[in-house]
Tab-separated table of C-alpha atoms in Angstrom:
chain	number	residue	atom	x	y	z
C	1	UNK	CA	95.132	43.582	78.906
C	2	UNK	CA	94.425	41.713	75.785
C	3	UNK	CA	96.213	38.819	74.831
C	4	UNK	CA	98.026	40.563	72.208
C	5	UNK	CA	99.356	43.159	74.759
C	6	UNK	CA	100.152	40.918	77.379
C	7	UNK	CA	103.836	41.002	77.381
C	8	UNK	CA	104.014	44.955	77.568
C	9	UNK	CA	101.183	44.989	79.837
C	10	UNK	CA	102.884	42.425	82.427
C	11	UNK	CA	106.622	44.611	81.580
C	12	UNK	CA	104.973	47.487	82.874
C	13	UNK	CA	103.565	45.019	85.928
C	14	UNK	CA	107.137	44.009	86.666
C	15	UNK	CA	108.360	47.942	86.293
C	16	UNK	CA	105.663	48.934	89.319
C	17	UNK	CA	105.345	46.688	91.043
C	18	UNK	CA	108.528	43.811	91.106
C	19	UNK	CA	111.168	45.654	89.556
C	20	UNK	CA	110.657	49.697	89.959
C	21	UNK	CA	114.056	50.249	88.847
C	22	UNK	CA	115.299	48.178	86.371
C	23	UNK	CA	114.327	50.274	83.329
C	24	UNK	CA	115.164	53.829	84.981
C	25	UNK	CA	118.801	52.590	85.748
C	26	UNK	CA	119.106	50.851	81.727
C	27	UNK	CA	118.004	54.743	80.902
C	28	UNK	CA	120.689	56.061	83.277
C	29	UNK	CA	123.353	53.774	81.912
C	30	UNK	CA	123.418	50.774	79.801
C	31	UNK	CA	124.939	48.258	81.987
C	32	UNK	CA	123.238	46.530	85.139
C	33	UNK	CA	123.493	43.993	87.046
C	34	UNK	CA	120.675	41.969	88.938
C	35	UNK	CA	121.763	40.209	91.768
C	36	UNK	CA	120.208	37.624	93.834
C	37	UNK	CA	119.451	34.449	94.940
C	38	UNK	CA	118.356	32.068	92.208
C	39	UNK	CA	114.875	31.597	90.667
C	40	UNK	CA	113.732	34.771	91.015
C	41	UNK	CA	113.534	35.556	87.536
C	42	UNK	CA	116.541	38.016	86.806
C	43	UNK	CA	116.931	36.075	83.176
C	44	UNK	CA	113.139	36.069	82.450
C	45	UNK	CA	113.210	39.972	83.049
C	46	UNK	CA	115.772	40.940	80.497
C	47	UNK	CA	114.164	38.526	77.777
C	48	UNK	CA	110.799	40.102	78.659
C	49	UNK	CA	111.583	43.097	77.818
C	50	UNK	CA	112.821	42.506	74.411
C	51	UNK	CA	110.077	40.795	73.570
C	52	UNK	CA	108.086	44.058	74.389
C	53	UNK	CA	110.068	46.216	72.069
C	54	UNK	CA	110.723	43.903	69.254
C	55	UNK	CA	109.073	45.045	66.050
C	56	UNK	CA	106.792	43.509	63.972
C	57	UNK	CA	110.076	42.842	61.099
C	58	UNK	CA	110.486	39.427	59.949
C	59	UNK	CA	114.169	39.299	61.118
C	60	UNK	CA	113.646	40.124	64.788
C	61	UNK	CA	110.464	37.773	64.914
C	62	UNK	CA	111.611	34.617	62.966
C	63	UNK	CA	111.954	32.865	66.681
C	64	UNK	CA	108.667	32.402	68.167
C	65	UNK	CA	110.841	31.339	71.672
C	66	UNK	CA	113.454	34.100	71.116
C	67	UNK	CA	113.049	37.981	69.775
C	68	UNK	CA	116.033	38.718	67.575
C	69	UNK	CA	116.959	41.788	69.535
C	70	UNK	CA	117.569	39.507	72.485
C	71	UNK	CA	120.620	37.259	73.303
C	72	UNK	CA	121.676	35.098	75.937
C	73	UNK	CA	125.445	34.550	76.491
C	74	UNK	CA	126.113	31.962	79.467
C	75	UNK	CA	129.415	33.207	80.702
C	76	UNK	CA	131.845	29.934	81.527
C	77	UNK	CA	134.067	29.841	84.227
C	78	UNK	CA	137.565	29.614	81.868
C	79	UNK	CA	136.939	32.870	80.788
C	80	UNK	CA	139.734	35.396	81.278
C	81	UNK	CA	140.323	37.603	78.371
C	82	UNK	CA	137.869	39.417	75.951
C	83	UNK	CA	138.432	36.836	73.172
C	84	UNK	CA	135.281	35.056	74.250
C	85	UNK	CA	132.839	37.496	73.537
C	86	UNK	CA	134.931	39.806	71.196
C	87	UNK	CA	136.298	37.335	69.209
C	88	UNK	CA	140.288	37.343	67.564
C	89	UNK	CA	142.487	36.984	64.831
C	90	UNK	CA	143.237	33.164	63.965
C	91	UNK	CA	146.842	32.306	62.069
C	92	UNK	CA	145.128	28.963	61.661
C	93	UNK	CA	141.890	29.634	60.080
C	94	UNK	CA	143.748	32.867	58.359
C	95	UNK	CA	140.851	34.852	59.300
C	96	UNK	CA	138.916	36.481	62.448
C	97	UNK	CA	137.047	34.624	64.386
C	98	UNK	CA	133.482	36.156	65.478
C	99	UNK	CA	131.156	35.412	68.517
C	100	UNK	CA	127.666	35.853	68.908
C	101	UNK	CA	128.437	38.901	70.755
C	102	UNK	CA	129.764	40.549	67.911
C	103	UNK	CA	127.054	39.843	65.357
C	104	UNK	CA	124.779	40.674	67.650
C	105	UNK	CA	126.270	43.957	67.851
C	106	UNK	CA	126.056	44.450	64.301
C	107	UNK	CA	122.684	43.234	64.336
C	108	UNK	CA	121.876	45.983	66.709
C	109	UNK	CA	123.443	48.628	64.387
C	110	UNK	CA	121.251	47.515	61.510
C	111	UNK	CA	118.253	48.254	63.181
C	112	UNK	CA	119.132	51.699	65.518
C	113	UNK	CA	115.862	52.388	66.526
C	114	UNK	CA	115.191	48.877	68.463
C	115	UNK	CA	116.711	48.170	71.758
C	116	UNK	CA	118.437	45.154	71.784
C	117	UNK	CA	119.274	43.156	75.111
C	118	UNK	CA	122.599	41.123	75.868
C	119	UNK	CA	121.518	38.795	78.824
C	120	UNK	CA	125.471	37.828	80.401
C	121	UNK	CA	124.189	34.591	82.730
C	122	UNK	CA	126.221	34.070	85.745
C	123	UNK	CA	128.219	36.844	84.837
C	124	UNK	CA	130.497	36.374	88.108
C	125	UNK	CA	131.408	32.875	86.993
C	126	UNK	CA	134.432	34.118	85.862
C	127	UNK	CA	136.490	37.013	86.857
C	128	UNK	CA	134.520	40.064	85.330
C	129	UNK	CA	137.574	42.315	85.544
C	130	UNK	CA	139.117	39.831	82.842
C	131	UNK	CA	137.005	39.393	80.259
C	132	UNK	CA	134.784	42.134	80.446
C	133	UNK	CA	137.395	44.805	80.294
C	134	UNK	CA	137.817	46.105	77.031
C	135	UNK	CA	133.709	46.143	76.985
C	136	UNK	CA	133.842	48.159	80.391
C	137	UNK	CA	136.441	50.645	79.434
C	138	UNK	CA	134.695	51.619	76.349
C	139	UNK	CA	131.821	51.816	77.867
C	140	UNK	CA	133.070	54.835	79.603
C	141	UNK	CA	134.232	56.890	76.970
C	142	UNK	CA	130.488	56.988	75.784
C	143	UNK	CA	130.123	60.803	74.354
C	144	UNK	CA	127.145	62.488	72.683
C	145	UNK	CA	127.407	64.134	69.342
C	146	UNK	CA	125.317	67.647	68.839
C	147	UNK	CA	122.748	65.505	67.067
C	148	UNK	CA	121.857	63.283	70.155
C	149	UNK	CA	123.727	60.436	69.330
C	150	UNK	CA	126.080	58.584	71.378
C	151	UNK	CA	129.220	57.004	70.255
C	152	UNK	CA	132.246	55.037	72.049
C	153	UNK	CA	135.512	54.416	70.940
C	154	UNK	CA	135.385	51.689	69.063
C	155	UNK	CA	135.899	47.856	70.855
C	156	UNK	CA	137.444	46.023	67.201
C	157	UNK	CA	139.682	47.789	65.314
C	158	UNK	CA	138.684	49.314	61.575
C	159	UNK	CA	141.904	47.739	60.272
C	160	UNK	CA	139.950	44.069	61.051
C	161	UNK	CA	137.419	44.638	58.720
C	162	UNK	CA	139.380	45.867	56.248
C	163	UNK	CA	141.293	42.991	56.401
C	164	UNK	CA	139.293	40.611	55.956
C	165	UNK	CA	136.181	41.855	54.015
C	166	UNK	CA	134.481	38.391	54.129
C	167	UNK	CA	133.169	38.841	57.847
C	168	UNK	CA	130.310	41.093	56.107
C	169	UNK	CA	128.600	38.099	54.746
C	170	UNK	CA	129.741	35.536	58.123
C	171	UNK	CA	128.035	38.693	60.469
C	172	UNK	CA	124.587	38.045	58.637
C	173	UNK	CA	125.444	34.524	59.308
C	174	UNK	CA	126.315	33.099	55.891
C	175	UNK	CA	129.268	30.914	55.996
C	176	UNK	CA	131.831	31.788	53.375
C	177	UNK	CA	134.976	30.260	51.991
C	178	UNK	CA	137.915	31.795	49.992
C	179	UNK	CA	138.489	31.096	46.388
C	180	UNK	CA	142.134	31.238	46.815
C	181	UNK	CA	143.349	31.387	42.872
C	182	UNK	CA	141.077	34.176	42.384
C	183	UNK	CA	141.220	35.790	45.297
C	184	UNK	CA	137.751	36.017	45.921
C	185	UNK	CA	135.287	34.895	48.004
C	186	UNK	CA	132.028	32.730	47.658
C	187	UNK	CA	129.219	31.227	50.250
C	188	UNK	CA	129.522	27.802	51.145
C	189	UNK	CA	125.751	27.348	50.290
C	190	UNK	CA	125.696	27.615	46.764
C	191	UNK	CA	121.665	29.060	46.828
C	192	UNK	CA	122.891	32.118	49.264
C	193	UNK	CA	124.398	35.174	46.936
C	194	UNK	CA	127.455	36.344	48.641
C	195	UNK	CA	127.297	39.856	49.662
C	196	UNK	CA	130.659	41.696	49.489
C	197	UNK	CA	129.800	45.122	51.591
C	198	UNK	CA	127.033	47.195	53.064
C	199	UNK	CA	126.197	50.149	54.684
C	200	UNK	CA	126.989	48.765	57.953
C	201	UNK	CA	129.425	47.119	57.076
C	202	UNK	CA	130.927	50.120	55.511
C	203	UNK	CA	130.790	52.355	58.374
C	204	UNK	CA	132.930	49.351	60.178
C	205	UNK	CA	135.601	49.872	57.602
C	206	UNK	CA	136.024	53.148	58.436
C	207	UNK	CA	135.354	53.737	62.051
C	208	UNK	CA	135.881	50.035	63.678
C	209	UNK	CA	133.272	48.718	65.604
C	210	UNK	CA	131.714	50.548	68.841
C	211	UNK	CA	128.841	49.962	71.829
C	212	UNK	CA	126.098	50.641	69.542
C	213	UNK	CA	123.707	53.443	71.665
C	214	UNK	CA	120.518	50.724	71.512
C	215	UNK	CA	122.352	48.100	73.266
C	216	UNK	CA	121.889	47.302	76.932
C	217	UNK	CA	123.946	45.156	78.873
C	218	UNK	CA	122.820	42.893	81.904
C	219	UNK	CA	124.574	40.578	84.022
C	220	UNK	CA	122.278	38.025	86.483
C	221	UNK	CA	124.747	37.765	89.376
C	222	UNK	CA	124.587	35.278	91.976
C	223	UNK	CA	126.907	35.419	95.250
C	224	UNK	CA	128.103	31.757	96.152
C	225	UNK	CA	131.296	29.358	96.712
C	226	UNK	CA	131.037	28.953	92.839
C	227	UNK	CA	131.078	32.427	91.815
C	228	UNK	CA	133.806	35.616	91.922
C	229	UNK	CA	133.646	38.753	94.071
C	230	UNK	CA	132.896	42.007	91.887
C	231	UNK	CA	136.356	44.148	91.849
C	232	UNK	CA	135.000	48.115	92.188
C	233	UNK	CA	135.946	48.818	88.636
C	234	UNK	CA	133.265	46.457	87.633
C	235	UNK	CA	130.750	48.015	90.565
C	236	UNK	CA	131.649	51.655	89.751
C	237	UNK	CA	130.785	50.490	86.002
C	238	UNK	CA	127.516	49.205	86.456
C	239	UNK	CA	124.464	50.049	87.825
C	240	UNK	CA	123.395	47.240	90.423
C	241	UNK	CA	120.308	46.126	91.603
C	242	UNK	CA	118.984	43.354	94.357
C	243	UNK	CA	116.380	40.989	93.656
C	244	UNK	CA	115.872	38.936	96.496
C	245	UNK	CA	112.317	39.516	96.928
C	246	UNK	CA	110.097	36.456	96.184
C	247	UNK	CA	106.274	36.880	96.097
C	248	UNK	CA	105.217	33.602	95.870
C	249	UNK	CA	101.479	34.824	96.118
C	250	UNK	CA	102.022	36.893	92.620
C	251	UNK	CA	103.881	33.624	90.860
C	252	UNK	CA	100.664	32.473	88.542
C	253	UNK	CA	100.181	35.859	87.378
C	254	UNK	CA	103.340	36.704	86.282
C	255	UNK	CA	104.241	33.075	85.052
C	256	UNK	CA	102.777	32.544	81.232
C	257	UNK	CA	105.025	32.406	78.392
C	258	UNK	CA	106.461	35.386	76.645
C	259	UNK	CA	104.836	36.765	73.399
C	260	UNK	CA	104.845	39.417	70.377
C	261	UNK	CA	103.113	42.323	71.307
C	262	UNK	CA	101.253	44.154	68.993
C	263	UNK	CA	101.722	47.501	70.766
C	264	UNK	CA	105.290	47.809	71.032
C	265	UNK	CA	106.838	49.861	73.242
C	266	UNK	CA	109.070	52.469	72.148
C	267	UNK	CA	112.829	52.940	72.410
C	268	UNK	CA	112.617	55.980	75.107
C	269	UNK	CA	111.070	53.597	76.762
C	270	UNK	CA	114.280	52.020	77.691
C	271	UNK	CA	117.563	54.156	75.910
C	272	UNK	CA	119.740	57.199	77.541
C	273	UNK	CA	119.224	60.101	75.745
C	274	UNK	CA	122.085	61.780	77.684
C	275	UNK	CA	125.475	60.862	79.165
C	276	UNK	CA	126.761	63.442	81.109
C	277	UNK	CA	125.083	65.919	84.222
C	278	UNK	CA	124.897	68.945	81.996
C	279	UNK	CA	123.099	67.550	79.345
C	280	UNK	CA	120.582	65.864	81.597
C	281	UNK	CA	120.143	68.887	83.360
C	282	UNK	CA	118.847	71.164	80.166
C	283	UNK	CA	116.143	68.272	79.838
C	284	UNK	CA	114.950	69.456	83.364
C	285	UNK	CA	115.195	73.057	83.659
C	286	UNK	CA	112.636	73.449	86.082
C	287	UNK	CA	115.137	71.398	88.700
C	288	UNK	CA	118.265	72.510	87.770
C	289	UNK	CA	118.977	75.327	89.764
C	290	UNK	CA	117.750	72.830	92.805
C	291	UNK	CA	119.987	69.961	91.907
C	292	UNK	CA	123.013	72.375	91.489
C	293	UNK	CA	122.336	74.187	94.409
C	294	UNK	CA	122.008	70.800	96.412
C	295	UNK	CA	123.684	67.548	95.476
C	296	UNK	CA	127.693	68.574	95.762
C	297	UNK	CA	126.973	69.187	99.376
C	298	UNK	CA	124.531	66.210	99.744
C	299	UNK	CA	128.089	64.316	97.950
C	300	UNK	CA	130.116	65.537	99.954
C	301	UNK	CA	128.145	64.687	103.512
C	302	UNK	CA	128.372	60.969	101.870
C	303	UNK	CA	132.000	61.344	101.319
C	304	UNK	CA	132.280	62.565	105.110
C	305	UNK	CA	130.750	59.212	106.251
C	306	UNK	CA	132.876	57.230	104.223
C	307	UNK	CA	136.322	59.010	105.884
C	308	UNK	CA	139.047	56.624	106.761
C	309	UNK	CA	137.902	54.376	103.937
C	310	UNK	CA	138.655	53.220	100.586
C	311	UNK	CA	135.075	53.730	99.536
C	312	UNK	CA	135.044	57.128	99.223
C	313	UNK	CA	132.623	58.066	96.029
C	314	UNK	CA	133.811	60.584	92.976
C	315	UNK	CA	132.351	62.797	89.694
C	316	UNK	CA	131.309	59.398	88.075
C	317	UNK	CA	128.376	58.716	90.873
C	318	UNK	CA	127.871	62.641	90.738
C	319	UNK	CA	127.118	62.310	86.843
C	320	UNK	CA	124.961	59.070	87.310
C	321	UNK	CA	122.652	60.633	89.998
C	322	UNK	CA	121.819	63.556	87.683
C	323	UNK	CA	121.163	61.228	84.441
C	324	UNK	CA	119.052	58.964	87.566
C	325	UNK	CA	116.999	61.822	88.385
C	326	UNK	CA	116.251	63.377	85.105
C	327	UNK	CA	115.298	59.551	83.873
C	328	UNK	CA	112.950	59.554	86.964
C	329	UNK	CA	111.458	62.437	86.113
C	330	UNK	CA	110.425	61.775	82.426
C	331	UNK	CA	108.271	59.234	83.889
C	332	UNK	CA	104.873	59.273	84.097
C	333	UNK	CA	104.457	58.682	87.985
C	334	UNK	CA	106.844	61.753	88.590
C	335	UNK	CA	105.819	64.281	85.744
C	336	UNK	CA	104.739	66.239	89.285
C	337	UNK	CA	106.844	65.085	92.018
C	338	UNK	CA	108.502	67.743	93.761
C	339	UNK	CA	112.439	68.173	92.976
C	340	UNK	CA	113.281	67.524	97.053
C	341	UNK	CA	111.351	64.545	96.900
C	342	UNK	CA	112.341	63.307	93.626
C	343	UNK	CA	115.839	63.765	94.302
C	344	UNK	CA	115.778	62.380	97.818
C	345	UNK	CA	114.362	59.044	95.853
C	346	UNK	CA	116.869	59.470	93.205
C	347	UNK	CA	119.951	59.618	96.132
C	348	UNK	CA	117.965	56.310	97.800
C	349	UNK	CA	118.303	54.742	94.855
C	350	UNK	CA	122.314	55.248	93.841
C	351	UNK	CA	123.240	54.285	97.538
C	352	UNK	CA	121.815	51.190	96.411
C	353	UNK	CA	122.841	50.315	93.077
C	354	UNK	CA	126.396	52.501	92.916
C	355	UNK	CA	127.867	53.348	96.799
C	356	UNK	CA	126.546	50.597	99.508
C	357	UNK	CA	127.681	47.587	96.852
C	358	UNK	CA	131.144	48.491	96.488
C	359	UNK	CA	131.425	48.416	100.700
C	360	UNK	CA	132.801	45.572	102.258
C	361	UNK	CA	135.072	45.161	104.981
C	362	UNK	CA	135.747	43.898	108.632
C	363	UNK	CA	134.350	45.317	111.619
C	364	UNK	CA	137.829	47.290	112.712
C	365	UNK	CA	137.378	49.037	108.778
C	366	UNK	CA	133.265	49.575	108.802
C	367	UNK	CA	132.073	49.436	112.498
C	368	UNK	CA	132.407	53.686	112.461
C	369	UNK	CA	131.995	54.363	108.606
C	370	UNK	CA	128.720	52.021	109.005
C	371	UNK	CA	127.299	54.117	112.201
C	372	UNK	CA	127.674	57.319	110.261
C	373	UNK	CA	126.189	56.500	106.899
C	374	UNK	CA	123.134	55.017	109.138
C	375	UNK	CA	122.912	58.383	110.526
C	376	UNK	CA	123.295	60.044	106.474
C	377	UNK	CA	120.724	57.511	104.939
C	378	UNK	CA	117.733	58.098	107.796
C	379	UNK	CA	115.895	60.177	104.706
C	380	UNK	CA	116.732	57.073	102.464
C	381	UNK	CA	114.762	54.526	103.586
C	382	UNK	CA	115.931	51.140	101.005
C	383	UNK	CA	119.600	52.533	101.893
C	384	UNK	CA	118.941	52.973	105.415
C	385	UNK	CA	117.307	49.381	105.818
C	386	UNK	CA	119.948	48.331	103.722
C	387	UNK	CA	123.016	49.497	105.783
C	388	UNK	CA	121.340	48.106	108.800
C	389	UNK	CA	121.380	44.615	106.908
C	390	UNK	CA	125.040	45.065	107.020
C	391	UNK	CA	125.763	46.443	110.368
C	392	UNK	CA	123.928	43.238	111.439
C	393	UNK	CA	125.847	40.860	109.541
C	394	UNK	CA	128.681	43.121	110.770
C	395	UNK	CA	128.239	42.574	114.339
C	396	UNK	CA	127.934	38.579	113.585
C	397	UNK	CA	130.242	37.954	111.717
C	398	UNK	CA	132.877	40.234	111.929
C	399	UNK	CA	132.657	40.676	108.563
C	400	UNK	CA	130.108	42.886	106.123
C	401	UNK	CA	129.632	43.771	102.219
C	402	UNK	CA	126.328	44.688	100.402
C	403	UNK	CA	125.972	40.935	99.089
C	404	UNK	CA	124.262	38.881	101.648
């Protein structure tokens, strides 16, 4: 790779060999969460792949440390409502207060076909449940229109930014101040023209603001006496994956600083394009028949294991398997895979990021439900080495869950 293409050369390093999942879940569903011990780069992933989508447009590449469709929010542990990253009404500043969250989102509508990246840091360092809620139940009500695009209800009311028309300027990050006998409003920097409305801006006005489709969300976890447990309404939300695996020997090579590429990879490269089974399924017609034919029963088998259990799975993991599997198979590596083998590595792959995280238990709850999905997962072989992780920890302890 030449110097110039280093940072989507080393992203598609990362992809094969380090990280094999990471951008087929973010095309599954745009919310993950990389767990592990710390150091083992789960920040440095998410930036890097900004970097290797960022266009060559002098907004997104004023930073030479930082692409603009890249942010890092370092969650605090006194969060416990939404205000932190959504932002609120003030009676004292008479106006609504923004985050960085926000703008970014804006930022993200402005320029639809770039993937942006929200890097939450330490996401468990408060209660997730808390102030990630609002963002997590929209998330869910993500729906695609007959022209491809996805929208959410929205996360900020329309009525805000009708209200107070002056956040259109403060979202491009020009301060502004109210000329109260006039009624009007003017920047604080008297060289900056204030700009009353855009498109955007616009479109706010009358729809609110929603989970713009090129955002992806993800959350570096880390599993300590510092940090919260994950309730299952966050686990069942996100797609989850382990990075625990340090290989010291590839360190130097991976190591050198982030830069600009000049080929930039495109969007597909890391978007949905679908949101529900059926969809996903017309993308893959050669498979569907197979994946209709076989996955309720190979669902239902799981849900036999889990018996006696609150752990039981539902539609949501049925939906998220399909979108899994028809992300796989737009990949290059599995343009000929065969559907029982791509689907068996498709299953492997949600028992690891959506079923075996939300288990955890003592040994009177898990001892039997933990001998029978060893027995389900013997096809599945990171599930099956995974669940005997547990049952080992299990048999210690007393005590098992999916975090180590």
């Amino acid at each position: 790779a030449t110097p110039a293409e280093s940072t989507s050369y080393r992203l598609a390093k990362h992809d094969k060999d380090r990280y094999p999942n990471i951008i087929t879940a973010a095309k599954t569903k745009p919310f993950i969460l990389l767990a592990g011990i710390s150091g083992t780069g789960k920040s440095r992933i998410v930036k890097e792949m900004a970097f290797a989508c960022c266009p060559d447009v002098a907004e997104l590449r004023n930073d030479p440390v930082s692409p603009g469709n890249y942010l890092l929010v370092e969650v605090k542990p006194n969060w416990h409502d939404s205000t932190e990253l959504l932002g609120y009404e003030s009676t004292i500043k008479k106006g609504y207060v923004l985050t960085p969250f926000v703008k970014f989102l804006y930022k993200a509508m402005k320029h639809p076909d770039v993937p942006f990246f929200v890097c939450l840091d330490e996401m468990n360092l408060a209660p997730v449940e808390q102030y990630f809620a609002e963002y997590l139940s929209i998330l869910e009500s993500r729906k695609q229109q007959a022209d491809g695009t996805i929208l959410t209800e929205p996360l900020i009311g329309a009525e805000v930014f009708r209200k107070y028309p002056e956040l259109c300027a403060e979202m491009n990050g020009t301060a502004v101040r109210r000329e109260n006998v006039k009624n009007t409003y003017m920047t604080t920097d008297p060289a900056v023209e204030y700009v009353a409305t855009e498109r955007e801006y616009e479109n706010l006005c009358e729809e609110g603001l929603r989970i713009p489709q090129n955002v992806v969300v993800i959350g570096t976890v880390n599993m300590d006496e510092t940090t919260h447990q994950f309730s299952r309404k966050v686990i069942d939300r996100a797609m989850t994956i382990e990075m625990n695996e340090v290989k010291f020997d590839g360190f130097f090579e991976s190591s050198s600083e982030l830069s600009y590429p000049d080929r930039v990879l495109p969007k597909e490269y890391f978007l949905p394009c679908h949101t529900t089974a059926g969809k996903a399924l017309e993308s893959v017609p050669d498979d569907a028949e197979y994946i209709k034919a076989n996955v309720p029963a190979m669902l239902e088998q799981l849900n036999e294991a889990l018996a006696d259990t609150p752990f039981k799975i539902a539609y949501r993991v049925q939906n998220e398997l399909v979108l899994y599997f028809a992300a796989l198979r737009q990949e290059e590596a599995h343009k000929a895979t065969g559907t029982a083998e791509l689907l068996a590595t498709a299953m492997d792959q949600i028992l690891m990021m959506k079923v075996l995280p939300r288990i955890e238990g003592d040994d009177e709850l898990l001892e039997k439900p933990l001998e029978r999905l060893a027995v389900y997962a013997e096809g599945y072989p990171k599930a099956s080495a995974k669940i005997k992780e547990m049952q080992e920890r299990l048999g210690r302890s007393h005590f098992t869950s999916f975090w180590p």
